CSV table of C-alpha atoms in Angstrom, one decimal:
chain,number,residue,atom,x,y,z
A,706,UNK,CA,114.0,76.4,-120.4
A,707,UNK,CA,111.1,78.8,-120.3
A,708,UNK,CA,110.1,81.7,-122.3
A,709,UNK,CA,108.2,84.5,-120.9
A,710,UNK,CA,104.5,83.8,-120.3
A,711,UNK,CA,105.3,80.1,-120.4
A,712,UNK,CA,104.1,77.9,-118.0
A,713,UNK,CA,106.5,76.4,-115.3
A,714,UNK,CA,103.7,73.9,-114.5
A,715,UNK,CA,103.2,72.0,-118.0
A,716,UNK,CA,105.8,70.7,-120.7
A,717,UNK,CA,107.4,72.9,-123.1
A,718,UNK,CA,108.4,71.9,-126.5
A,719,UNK,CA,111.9,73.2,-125.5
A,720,UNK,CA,112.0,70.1,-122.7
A,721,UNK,CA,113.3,67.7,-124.7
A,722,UNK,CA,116.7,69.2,-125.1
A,723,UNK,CA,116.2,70.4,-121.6
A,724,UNK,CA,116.0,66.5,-120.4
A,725,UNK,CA,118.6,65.5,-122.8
A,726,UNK,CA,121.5,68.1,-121.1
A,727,UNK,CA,120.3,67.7,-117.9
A,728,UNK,CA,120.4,63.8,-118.2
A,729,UNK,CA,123.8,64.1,-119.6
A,730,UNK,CA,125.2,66.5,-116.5
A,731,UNK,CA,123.8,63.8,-114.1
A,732,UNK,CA,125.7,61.1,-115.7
A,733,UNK,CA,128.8,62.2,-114.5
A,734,UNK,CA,127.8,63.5,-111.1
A,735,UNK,CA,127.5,61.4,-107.9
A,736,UNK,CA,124.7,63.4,-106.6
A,737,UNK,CA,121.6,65.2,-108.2
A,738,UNK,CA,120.5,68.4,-105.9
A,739,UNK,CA,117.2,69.6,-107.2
A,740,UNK,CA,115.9,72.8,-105.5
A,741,UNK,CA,112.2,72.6,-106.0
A,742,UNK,CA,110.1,75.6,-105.8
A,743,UNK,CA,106.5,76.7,-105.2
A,744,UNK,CA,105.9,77.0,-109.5
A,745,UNK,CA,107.3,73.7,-109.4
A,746,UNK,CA,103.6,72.5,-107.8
A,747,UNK,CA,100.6,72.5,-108.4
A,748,UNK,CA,97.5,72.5,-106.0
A,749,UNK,CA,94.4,70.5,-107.5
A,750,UNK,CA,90.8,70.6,-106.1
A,751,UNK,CA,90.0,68.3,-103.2
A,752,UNK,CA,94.1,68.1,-102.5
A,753,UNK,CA,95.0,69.3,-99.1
A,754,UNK,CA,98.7,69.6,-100.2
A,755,UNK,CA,100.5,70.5,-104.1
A,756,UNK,CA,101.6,67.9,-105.6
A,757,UNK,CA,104.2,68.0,-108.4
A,758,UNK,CA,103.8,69.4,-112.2
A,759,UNK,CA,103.7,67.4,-115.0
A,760,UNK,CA,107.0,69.1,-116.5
A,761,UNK,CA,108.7,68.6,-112.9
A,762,UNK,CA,107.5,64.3,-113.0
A,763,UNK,CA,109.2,64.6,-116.5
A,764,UNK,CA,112.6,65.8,-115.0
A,765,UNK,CA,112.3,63.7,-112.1
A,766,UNK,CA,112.1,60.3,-114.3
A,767,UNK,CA,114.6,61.9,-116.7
A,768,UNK,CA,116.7,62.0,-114.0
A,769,UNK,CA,115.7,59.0,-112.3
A,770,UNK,CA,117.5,56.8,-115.1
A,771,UNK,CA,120.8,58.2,-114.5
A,772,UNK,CA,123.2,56.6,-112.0
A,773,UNK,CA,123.4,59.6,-110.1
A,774,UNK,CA,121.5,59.8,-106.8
A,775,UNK,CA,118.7,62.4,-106.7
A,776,UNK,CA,118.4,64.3,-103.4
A,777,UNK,CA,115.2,67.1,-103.1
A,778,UNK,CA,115.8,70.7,-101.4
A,779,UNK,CA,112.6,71.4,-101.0
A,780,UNK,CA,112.5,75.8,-100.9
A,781,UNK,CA,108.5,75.7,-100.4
A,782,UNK,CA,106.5,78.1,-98.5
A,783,UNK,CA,104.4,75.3,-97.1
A,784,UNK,CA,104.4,71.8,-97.0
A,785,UNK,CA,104.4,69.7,-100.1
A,786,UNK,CA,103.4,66.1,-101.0
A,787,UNK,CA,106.2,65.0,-103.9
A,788,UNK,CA,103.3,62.2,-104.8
A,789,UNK,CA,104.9,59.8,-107.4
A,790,UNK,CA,108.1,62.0,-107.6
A,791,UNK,CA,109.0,60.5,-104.1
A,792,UNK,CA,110.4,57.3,-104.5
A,793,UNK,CA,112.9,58.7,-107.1
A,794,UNK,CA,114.5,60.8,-103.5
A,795,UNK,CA,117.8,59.2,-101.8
A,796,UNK,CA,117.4,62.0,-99.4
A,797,UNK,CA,114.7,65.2,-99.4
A,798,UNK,CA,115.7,68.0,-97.2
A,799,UNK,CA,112.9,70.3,-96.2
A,800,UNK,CA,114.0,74.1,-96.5
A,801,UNK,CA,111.1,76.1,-96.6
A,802,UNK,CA,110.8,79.3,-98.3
A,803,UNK,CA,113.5,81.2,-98.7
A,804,UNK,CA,114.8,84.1,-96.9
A,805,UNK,CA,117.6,86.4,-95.9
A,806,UNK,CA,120.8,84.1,-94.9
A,807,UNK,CA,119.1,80.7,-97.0
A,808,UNK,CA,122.3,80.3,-99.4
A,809,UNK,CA,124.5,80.3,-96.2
A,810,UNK,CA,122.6,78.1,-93.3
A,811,UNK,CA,122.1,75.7,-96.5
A,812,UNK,CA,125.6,75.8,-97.1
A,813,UNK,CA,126.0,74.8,-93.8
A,814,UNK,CA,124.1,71.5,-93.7
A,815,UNK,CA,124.6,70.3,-97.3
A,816,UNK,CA,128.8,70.4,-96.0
A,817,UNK,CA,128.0,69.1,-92.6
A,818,UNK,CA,129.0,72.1,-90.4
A,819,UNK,CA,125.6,72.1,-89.4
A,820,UNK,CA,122.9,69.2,-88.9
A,821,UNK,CA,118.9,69.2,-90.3
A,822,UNK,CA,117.0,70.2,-86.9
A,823,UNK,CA,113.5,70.4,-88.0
A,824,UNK,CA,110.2,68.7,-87.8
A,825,UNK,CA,107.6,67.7,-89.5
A,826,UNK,CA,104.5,69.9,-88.3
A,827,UNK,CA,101.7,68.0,-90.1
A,828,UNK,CA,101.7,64.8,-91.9
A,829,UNK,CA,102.3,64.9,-95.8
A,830,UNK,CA,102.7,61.3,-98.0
A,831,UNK,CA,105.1,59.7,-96.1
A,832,UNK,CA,106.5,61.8,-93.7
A,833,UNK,CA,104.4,61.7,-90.6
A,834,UNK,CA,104.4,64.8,-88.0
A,835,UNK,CA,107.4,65.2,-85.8
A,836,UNK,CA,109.5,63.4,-88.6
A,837,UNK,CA,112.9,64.4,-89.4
A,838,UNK,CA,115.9,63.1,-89.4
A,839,UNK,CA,119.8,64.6,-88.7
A,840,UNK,CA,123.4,63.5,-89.6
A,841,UNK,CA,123.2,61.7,-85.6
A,842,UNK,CA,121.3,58.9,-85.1
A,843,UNK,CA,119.5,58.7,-81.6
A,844,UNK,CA,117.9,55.7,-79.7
A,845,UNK,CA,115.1,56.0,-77.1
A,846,UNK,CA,114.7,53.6,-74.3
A,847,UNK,CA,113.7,53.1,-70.8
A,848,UNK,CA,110.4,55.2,-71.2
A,849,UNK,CA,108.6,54.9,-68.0
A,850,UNK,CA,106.2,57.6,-65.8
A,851,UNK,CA,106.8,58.9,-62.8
A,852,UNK,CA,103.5,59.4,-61.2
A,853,UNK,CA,103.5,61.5,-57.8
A,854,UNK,CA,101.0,62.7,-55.5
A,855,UNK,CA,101.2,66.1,-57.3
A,856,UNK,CA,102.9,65.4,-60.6
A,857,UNK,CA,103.0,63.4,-64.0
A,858,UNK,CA,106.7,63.2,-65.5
A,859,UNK,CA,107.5,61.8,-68.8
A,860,UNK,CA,111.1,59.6,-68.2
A,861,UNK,CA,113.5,58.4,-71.0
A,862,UNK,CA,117.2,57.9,-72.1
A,863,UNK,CA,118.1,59.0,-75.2
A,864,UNK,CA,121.8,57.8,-77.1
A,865,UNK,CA,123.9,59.6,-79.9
A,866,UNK,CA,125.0,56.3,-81.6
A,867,UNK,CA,126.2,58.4,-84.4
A,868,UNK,CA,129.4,60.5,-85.0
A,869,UNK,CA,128.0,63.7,-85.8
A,870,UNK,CA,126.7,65.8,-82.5
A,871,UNK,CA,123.2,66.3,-83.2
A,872,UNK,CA,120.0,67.8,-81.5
A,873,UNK,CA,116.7,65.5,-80.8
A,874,UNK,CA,113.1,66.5,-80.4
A,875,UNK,CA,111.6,64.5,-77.3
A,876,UNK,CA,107.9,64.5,-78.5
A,877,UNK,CA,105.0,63.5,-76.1
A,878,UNK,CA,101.4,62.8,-77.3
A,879,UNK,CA,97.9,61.3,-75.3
A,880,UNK,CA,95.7,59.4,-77.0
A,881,UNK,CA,92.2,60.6,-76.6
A,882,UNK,CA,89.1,58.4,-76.2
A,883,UNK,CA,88.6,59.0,-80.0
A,884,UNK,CA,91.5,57.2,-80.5
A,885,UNK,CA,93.3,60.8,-81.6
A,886,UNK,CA,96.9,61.7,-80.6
A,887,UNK,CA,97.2,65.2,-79.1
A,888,UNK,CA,101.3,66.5,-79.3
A,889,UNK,CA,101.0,68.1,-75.5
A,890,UNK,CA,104.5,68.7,-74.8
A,891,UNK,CA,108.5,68.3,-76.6
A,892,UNK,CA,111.8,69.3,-75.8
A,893,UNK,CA,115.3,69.4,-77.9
A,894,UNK,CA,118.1,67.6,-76.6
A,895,UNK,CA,121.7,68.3,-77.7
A,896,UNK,CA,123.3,65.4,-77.9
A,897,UNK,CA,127.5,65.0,-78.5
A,898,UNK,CA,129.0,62.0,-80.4
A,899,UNK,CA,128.0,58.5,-78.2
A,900,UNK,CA,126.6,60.5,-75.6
A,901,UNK,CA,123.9,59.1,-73.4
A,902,UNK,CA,121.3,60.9,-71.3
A,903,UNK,CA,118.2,60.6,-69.4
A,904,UNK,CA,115.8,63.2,-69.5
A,905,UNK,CA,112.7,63.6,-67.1
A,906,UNK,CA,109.8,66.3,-68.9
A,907,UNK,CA,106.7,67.1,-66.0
A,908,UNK,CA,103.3,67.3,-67.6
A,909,UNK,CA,101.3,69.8,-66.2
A,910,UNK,CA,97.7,70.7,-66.4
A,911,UNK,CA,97.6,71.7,-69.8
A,912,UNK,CA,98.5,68.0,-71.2
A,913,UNK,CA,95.4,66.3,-69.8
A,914,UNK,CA,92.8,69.5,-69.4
A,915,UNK,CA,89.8,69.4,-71.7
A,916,UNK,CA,87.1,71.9,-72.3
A,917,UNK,CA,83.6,71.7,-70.4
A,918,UNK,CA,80.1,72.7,-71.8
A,919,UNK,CA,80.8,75.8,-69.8
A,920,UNK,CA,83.9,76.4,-71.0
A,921,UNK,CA,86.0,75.7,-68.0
A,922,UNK,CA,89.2,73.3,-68.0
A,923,UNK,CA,88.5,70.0,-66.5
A,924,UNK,CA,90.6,66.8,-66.0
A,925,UNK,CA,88.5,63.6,-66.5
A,926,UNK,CA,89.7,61.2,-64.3
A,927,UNK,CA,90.4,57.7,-65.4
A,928,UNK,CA,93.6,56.1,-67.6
A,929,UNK,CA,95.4,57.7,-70.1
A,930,UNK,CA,97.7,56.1,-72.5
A,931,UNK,CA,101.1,58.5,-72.7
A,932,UNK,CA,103.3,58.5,-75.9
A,933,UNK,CA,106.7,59.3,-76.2
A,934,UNK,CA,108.9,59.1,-79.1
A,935,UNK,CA,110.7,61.4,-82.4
A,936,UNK,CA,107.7,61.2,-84.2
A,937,UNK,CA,103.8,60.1,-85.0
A,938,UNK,CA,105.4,56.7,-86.5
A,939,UNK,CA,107.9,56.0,-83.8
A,940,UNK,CA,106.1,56.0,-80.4
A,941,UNK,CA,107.1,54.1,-77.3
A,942,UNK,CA,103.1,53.9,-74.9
A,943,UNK,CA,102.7,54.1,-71.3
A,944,UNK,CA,99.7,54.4,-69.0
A,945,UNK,CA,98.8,56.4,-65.8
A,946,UNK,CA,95.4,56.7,-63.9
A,947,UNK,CA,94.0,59.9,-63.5
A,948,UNK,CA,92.5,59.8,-59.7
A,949,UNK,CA,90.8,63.1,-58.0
A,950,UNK,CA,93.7,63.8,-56.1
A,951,UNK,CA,96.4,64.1,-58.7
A,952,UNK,CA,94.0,66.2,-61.1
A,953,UNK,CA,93.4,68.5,-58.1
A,954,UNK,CA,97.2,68.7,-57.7
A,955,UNK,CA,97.6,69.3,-61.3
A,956,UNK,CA,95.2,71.9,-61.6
A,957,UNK,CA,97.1,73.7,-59.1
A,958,UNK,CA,99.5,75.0,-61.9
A,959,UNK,CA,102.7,73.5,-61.3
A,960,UNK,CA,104.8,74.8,-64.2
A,961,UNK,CA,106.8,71.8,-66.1
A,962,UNK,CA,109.5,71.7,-66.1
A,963,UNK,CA,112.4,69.6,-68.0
A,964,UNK,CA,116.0,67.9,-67.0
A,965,UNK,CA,118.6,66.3,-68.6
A,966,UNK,CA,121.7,64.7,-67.2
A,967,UNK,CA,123.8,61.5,-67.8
């Protein structure tokens, strides 16, 4: 309950009765959804990422002490970190800001028509980049690379153990010798109900190329430690050896290219 000129950020004096229907609603509910919006944050100095207002913490804990489960539709323009609010979340879906055709995709995955496909693009509290998750529930296994005399390619089988069809994001990242992970390539894999696939994704020059002080593309030779996996927390390793053959071969510009099959 706000009045005009009110802040959405701080607690009203109007809150407690708020709280106290809210509370009441969620008692006989099985499921909380909260939609929380950009004035539901606030951004404070030194914080790369808003973090949630006092008035929404109140709600949250109100909330909290219900039997209902609390799920978080996040409508946000950009990413948001929902600091101590977190833990309170059975489930947080990640919607973004909304826009023409929100009500009805949303529709679509709260009733299961349709199944979460995103990714994290950057890491924010506890949900690392390339996270998300889906109604289906894939394995990886059997990572391995195939190393050619012209060609790097990225090999893995992926499984639908779930019942819902679902779509995967193949993610592939190289550790550098700063001990950084660089995302150089990923690929979506549709995946039906127990299905079972390998897929095979060629690295090209672009995935080991750095920048020269003359600002050419070299590839250093040497090893390189390969990652593959769904996201910066859930990473199967490899390794390969760069030698001056296979960076001259790479340089060539091969295009990648990716297959799937059973």
């Amino acid at each position: 309950l706000r009045r005009p000129g009110e802040s959405w950020s701080e607690p009203s004096p109007h809150d407690q009765l708020a709280l106290a229907l809210t509370r009441d609603a969620a008692e006989r509910a099985d499921f909380v959804l909260l939609v929380l919006e950009d004035r539901h944050f606030v951004r404070r100095e030194h914080e790369r990422w808003a973090r949630p207002s006092a008035a929404l913490i109140a709600l949250v804990k109100a909330l909290s002490r219900t039997t209902a489960r609390l799920v978080a539709l996040v409508a946000t323009a950009e990413p948001v970190d929902l600091g101590e609010a977190d833990p309170n979340f059975a489930a947080v879906l990640q919607c973004w800001e909304p826009v023409h055709g929100f009500e009805e995709a949303l529709g679509r995955i709260l009733s299961g028509r349709e199944g979460p496909e995103g990714r994290m693009p950057v890491t924010v509290g506890r949900f690392p980049t390339g996270h998300g998750l889906g109604f289906g529930e894939c394995t990886i296994s059997g990572f391995r690379l195939d190393t050619g005399a012209d060609h790097v390619a990225a090999v893995a089988r992926l499984r639908n153990t779930g019942a819902f069809a679902m779509k995967e994001t193949v993610q592939i990242y190289i550790r550098s010798d700063h001990d950084e992970l660089r995302l150089v390539a990923f690929e979506r894999v549709s995946l039906r109900p127990e299905e079972e696939v390998e897929v095979c994704i060629e690295l090209g020059a672009a995935a080991f190329a750095t920048i020269d002080t003359a600002g050419r593309l070299e590839i250093p030779r040497g090893r390189r430690e390969i990652l593959l996996g769904k996201s910066l927390s859930r990473l199967l390793p490899a390794e390969i050896t760069i030698t001056d053959a296979l960076a001259r071969a790479l340089m060539g510009g091969r295009p990648r290219t990716v297959h799937a099959f059973g």
